[in-house]
Amino acid sequence: MIEISGLHKSFVGQDGSTVNALDDVNLTVNENEFLTVLGPSGCGKTTLLKATAGLIGWDSGDIVIDGQPVRGPGPDRSMVFQNFALMPWATVLDNVAFGMRMRGVGKAEREERARTLIKTVGLSGFETKRPGELSGGMQQRVGIARALAVRPKVLLMDEPFGAVDEQTRRLLQEELLGIWEGQQLTVVFITHSMEEAVLLGDRVVLMSARPGRIAEIVPVPMARPRSHDIGAVGRSPEYVEITAYLWDRLRDMHEEHRDVRAGVTA
Amino acid sequence: MIEISGLHKSFVGQDGSTVNALDDVNLTVNENEFLTVLGPSGCGKTTLLKATAGLIGWDSGDIVIDGQPVRGPGPDRSMVFQNFALMPWATVLDNVAFGMRMRGVGKAEREERARTLIKTVGLSGFETKRPGELSGGMQQRVGIARALAVRPKVLLMDEPFGAVDEQTRRLLQEELLGIWEGQQLTVVFITHSMEEAVLLGDRVVLMSARPGRIAEIVPVPMARPRSHDIGAVGRSPEYVEITAYLWDRLRDMHEEHRDVRAGVTA
Amino acid sequence: MSTLAGPLPPRRRGLLRRIADSDRPYQILTFVVFAVVWEVYARQWGGLLIPTFGETVVATFELLGDPELWQALYVSNQALVIGFGIAVVVGVPVGIVLGRFPTLERFSDVYLNILLVTPMAAIIPLLVMSVGFGLISRVILVTVFSIVMVIVNSRTGVRSVDPGLIEMARSFGASERQIWREILLPGALPAIMTGVRLGLGRAVTGMVIVELLMVSVALGGLILEYRGLFQAPLLYGTIVIILAEALLLISVARWCERKLTPWARTNSAKDPR
Amino acid sequence: GGGGSTTNDDGTLNFSVALIEPDITTVPILAALDAVRQQGHQVKVVELAEPELAIEGLAKGDYAFSAEATSPALIAIQQGAPIRIIADVVGNQWAVYGTTGVNTCDDLAGRPFGIFSEGAVATAMAKDWVRGTCAAGKEPRYLTIGGSDVRAQALLAGEIDATPLEITDAVTLEASGRTGFTRIADFATSLPDLHPQTVYANADFIGDHREVTQLLVDALVAEHRKINENPQYLVDLVSKYLPDTRDPNVAQIAQRYVEGGLFDAAALTDANVQGTIDFFVRAGVLKDGMTAADAADLSFVKAGS
Amino acid sequence: MVGGRQLTSAGTPGLLSPRRLPAGAISLAVGAVVWEIAGRIVDQPFLPPLSAVVARLADMVGSGMIVGSLGASLVNLAIGFGVSLALGLVVGVAMGRYRKVEAALGVYVYALLTAPSLVFAPIFFSLLGDGRGSIVGVVVMYSAFIMIINTASAIQTVPGHLVEMARSYGASERQVLLQIMLPAAAPLIMAGVRLGVGRAVVGMINGEMFISVIGLGRIVTQAGGRFDGAGVLAILLVIIAVALGAVALVQAVDRRLTRWLPTTSRPATPSRRPVPAGARKTSGGKP
Ligand SMILES: Nc1ncnc2c1ncn2[C@@H]1O[C@H](COP(=O)(O)OP(=O)(O)OP(=O)(O)O)[C@@H](O)[C@H]1O
Ligand SMILES: Nc1ncnc2c1ncn2[C@@H]1O[C@H](COP(=O)(O)OP(=O)(O)OP(=O)(O)O)[C@@H](O)[C@H]1O
Ligand SMILES: [Mg+2]
Ligand SMILES: [Mg+2]
């Protein structure tokens, strides 16, 4: 269980101005929950995820995972980065195996798991390429494979399917749901696609922009498992209803935000 | 008018293997057309766009724009890059103004146009920030503003709205359509969103993967102008029909491709 | 500038074109210019200590057949190998530490600068007084000569590693040591290798200088001897051989660099012409 | 004429003299140059780092005079450089000093013996001495160390067991308070005909400007005479021309030079110049066939005396 | 542990640069104390205590020896370094950008970087005489090549996509160089300039020690010859002060030019906690 309470985080820019990225964020992610996060660009989603991963500090508040306050990264969590964060010098195989290597997985097992995951994300045949030789979507999939490979308890995903086409995205969604259903795994999943948020999530968190706050948490009642036929889930009436609701809520927030766009103080 | 005929391009990897990125691509983009491109990840969309921009060479074939064969970048074209390609040392304002500076636009006009476009993409207040201080979606919008600022005749956009939330995306789509409707402008627009491809495009180009080929070109019959209420366009029966058709076609292609995934030859 | 766009030129090209595209003609051209300028200058204005190009070439070959030279090379290079080895083994980690821990850097910066700017020639007498004339002092001097280059470039290299990668590694629980080995070292490698090349050059200088000023053995001894006897062609022949050795070592370093950093070629901005 | 010289309207000359790190043996020359200046000539003294540079400049005619080790000048002359030896700077002042327990050449067998590089006078003398006095197979192990002063320090530090030293460094060694050093060979007595340090000149310059050259040689002879009359005069010259030298032993050093009769600019004769040449030929530094007449122009010292 | 530059500077914006000064001063002070103590313990002529060296230095300054020499030396340094910098940037950029230039000049640049400049003394002497020319030549020889090589390497590591971007906007070759290559390569180039300026100071002294013996080089040669440890070190203090001044100047420029550089360094606050809760509450600057 992840408990985030009273989280504040502001950035002081090099130009001296301050940006309030997170302002009193309170959020509980249940054990084995699939939580999706929606919010306008720049509202602090990445910041929240990185704080949970223990990668950046914050000004005040607490993040507690399974009773332990977060003091840094831990082996229980792994993250898919919005900007992929691939090592340009390493091959696809080495990039995927990296997380496992850091966690002391033996070479043979590492390679085997890496190859399996490379296949899962549809990159077989590209094992020996370097990131510079891959298309954007292919790079993103390498990052996903890397995060999955370490079999974390908490998977933090920052717009993981943003750069792939819808077919591949659908396949990856199914794979992800399959993995999530098959093991003890908590997922926090940032996306810009309302459909994706609803299809995958147990609850959808709506964030509002500057200062970033939790605006609303919308439970998704559709039955599990959904991995077998995501398409069918997408045609269910609950799905259509919730998506419409989210759409309205986000539009309202967006308009509000446009009126008070004053998050930047000199 | 852009005429691409018999375009071939293969990459020889550092591991010695060859990837056929484009294989006999033939395509004509009409004057002032809004052409959208869909295709599986890694199928060669970026490669095609960069070749048209005059940024990379190819093995054989021709690209002719308004009767002139492409031999390098020209002032008629500008490009939005998939990986943003922002200068980390320059502020948002300077990044947006960069293209104009290269084309000799005077300082005062440059700044003014840059500020207007920064406002258009929703980044007012961030003029003096550097890319490292922006969220992913914000960086992407800087790249869009930069490409628009030079008022090109041909705008080449590589997944330009991939990293922004749907509301912002909707706004940007409307802005883009507005600009396109208001001036002489040809747009080639790569996207992974079928909805987007149909909402924006006059025709949708479907590409198939490795070797990258033009699989089909689907005309979009919906009336123009669409910029006033994109939402309404999205509810029209033609829209629903075409999207469904594209979805099927792409799924077929995807399955085919999964069977023959042998684009990598040793 | 010609661009890379458009259909690539056909793979089989005319002979002339191939010659114009390869490096050789430019290398030959500069070499000819260099040789001619040298020859003409030496003939017109040369003195006792300025041989002509031709004399130097002859002397160089003469030297290459002389066992004394090989003996000298062997002796000199002992100091070079050990001293430069130390510089790399110590310098790279120190540079990375400094790049990674700004506090440490702020406090050590002054000393790095001091090491960089101290004219070693001036302290050679002091060095002699403290450690004597043996191999040790030659090694120390070679190390002192080259280590700053390695440190400064490694530090800069670390600074230019994408911080996102460090974040990534930490998210996978990489220890500080692993971050070094897996991210900082490879990420900084191009800059480190530049430092190694610069350091190598400096190490060769150090090797000769110490022999010139302190213990005139081996190559330094040969130089002093030929200079003292006004045998200019042999003097510069010796120097040519030393430089050839340095260039050889530097090309080896370059070769290693290319082997070690193949990714740099896909995303570097070097104009391939 | 040569010597980088120009003649002023009033007939006085502008010329340059190159010196290498002036020390106690060169101050008389500085004093003599002052005497030349008093005659209205403009003399520029350039301090260079290496004797080879001075020779090079002298040969090219940039400098009129220089004064340093004799051997480089002889080598240059043999290679056709227009240089002539015209006077003596200081007699043979070299002696080999050994550390405790080293009294003869044989004691040095296989032990470190400090020399300067090949071609240097002291090296040639030391090797000549070893050849002449050491039993066969008992050669010392040569260790090449630049500079008499550095070798003195090395001897003190125990890095080497013996080395040739100049008087200045020998005195420093004695004054160090450490005992046990012995003079195992004294070249001043064994090789009195050898003149390791001389004044030499650009041949064109002395040909064109005989009076000025004569003026300089005479002045140098006069300075040397004053020193020999009163060693304190040398001490005064040192503090005048080398103000930053603070050698506490300078009086003692001056005394030793005078006692040895080493300062005599006019001491050069055809015979001892030939002797010097022959020595260097024997040492392998010079090729055979050079005569005193090729190397020296002794007319100035002769005219003076 | 967690957080980057924004964390360390959150409460004290703008304090970052002045903070550097005390750090240098503090470590110099520590070094001075260590030296003094070591000097007293060792009690050898090659390591006189700092106080003795400073006394000697005061002496030398008092006698006017240093000030006079220093002026001329500095002029040589300035001219030589200026020439080197221009050479370093122009030749370095050309070599980094154009393979053919690198092919043509690479060997010579590396050879001259490696060559012990001392052995070229006769050539400088022959070409430039025994005056200022030679010393400026030595300064150039010492500092130019290192800057050329560093600049060339820096240019070669500029990310290709930025160049592509600039060219897509029709940037001319000159614009690519000035607007993309130079800024992107600035951190590495400045590292080279910093090495270069240090080497220039060394060149200045060595020129004065090994060609014509004048100025500070002369004083240090003479002191070295006398094994006057305090004298050598006193002059070295002066040289180092000059050099540190020059390097500080370069660093100031460097900091201005490369402010945008993201931190890969660990934050200065070594706490393993993300940040003590509430500690920065006031610094957050909430409106
Ligand atoms: N390192 C940083 N320095 C300064 N400001 C930052 C930094 N990182 C983020 N910010 C600011 O914090 C705010 C939130 O950024 P964040 O990356 O969390 O947004 P996001 O919700 O992930 O947006 P997107 O959907 O576009 O990725 C933005 O306004 C951004 O400008
Ligand atoms: N510089 C390169 N070197 C080698 N191979 C490359 C290079 N750039 C692209 N490729 C290969 O060419 C193919 C097409 O790449 P491209 O970037 O055009 O794909 P894309 O359609 O844009 O994909 P995405 O939607 O994921 O961005 C890929 O298989 C990729 O591996
Ligand atoms: Mg984000
Ligand atoms: Mg792409």
Short mmCIF file of C-alpha atoms and ligand atoms in Angstrom, two decimals, chain A residues 126 132-138 163, chain B residues 11 19 21 39-48 82 158-159 192 210, chain C residues 266, ligand 2:
data_model
loop_
_atom_site.label_atom_id
_atom_site.label_comp_id
_atom_site.label_asym_id
_atom_site.label_seq_id
_atom_site.Cartn_x
_atom_site.Cartn_y
_atom_site.Cartn_z
CA PHE A 126 16.67 -5.97 -32.49
CA GLY A 132 20.28 5.37 -31.62
CA GLU A 133 19.21 2.85 -34.28
CA LEU A 134 15.65 2.47 -33.04
CA SER A 135 12.52 4.43 -33.81
CA GLY A 136 10.88 6.40 -30.99
CA GLY A 137 8.25 3.79 -30.31
CA MET A 138 10.82 1.02 -30.28
CA ALA A 163 4.89 6.71 -28.59
CA PHE B 11 20.12 1.33 -42.59
CA VAL B 19 17.15 -2.82 -41.80
CA ALA B 21 13.26 1.18 -43.45
CA GLY B 39 1.57 2.97 -39.22
CA PRO B 40 3.02 0.49 -36.79
CA SER B 41 5.90 1.57 -34.63
CA GLY B 42 9.20 1.30 -36.46
CA CYS B 43 7.66 1.16 -39.94
CA GLY B 44 9.65 4.09 -41.30
CA LYS B 45 7.39 7.09 -40.80
CA THR B 46 10.08 9.23 -39.25
CA THR B 47 12.51 8.12 -41.91
CA LEU B 48 10.10 9.19 -44.63
CA GLN B 82 9.50 13.27 -32.51
CA ASP B 158 6.25 13.78 -36.35
CA GLU B 159 3.79 12.73 -33.64
CA HIS B 192 -0.57 7.06 -33.69
CA ARG B 210 9.47 -3.56 -42.30
CA THR C 266 25.17 7.04 -34.47
N1 LIG F 2 19.91 5.93 -37.50
C1 LIG F 2 19.45 4.70 -37.70
N2 LIG F 2 20.31 3.68 -37.79
C2 LIG F 2 19.87 2.41 -38.00
N3 LIG F 2 18.58 2.06 -38.10
C3 LIG F 2 17.66 3.05 -38.01
C4 LIG F 2 18.05 4.40 -37.80
N4 LIG F 2 16.92 5.16 -37.75
C5 LIG F 2 15.89 4.31 -37.92
N5 LIG F 2 16.32 3.04 -38.07
C6 LIG F 2 15.46 1.85 -38.29
O1 LIG F 2 14.56 2.15 -39.31
C7 LIG F 2 13.27 1.66 -39.02
C8 LIG F 2 12.25 2.79 -39.17
O2 LIG F 2 12.49 3.78 -38.22
P1 LIG F 2 11.58 5.08 -38.05
O3 LIG F 2 12.19 5.91 -36.99
O4 LIG F 2 11.40 5.70 -39.37
O5 LIG F 2 10.23 4.45 -37.54
P2 LIG F 2 8.86 5.16 -37.20
O6 LIG F 2 7.87 4.71 -38.17
O7 LIG F 2 9.07 6.62 -37.05
O8 LIG F 2 8.51 4.50 -35.79
P3 LIG F 2 7.86 5.16 -34.47
O9 LIG F 2 6.44 5.24 -34.69
O10 LIG F 2 8.20 4.14 -33.42
O11 LIG F 2 8.54 6.46 -34.25
C9 LIG F 2 13.33 1.09 -37.64
O12 LIG F 2 13.33 -0.33 -37.74
C10 LIG F 2 14.66 1.53 -37.07
O13 LIG F 2 15.22 0.49 -36.31
#
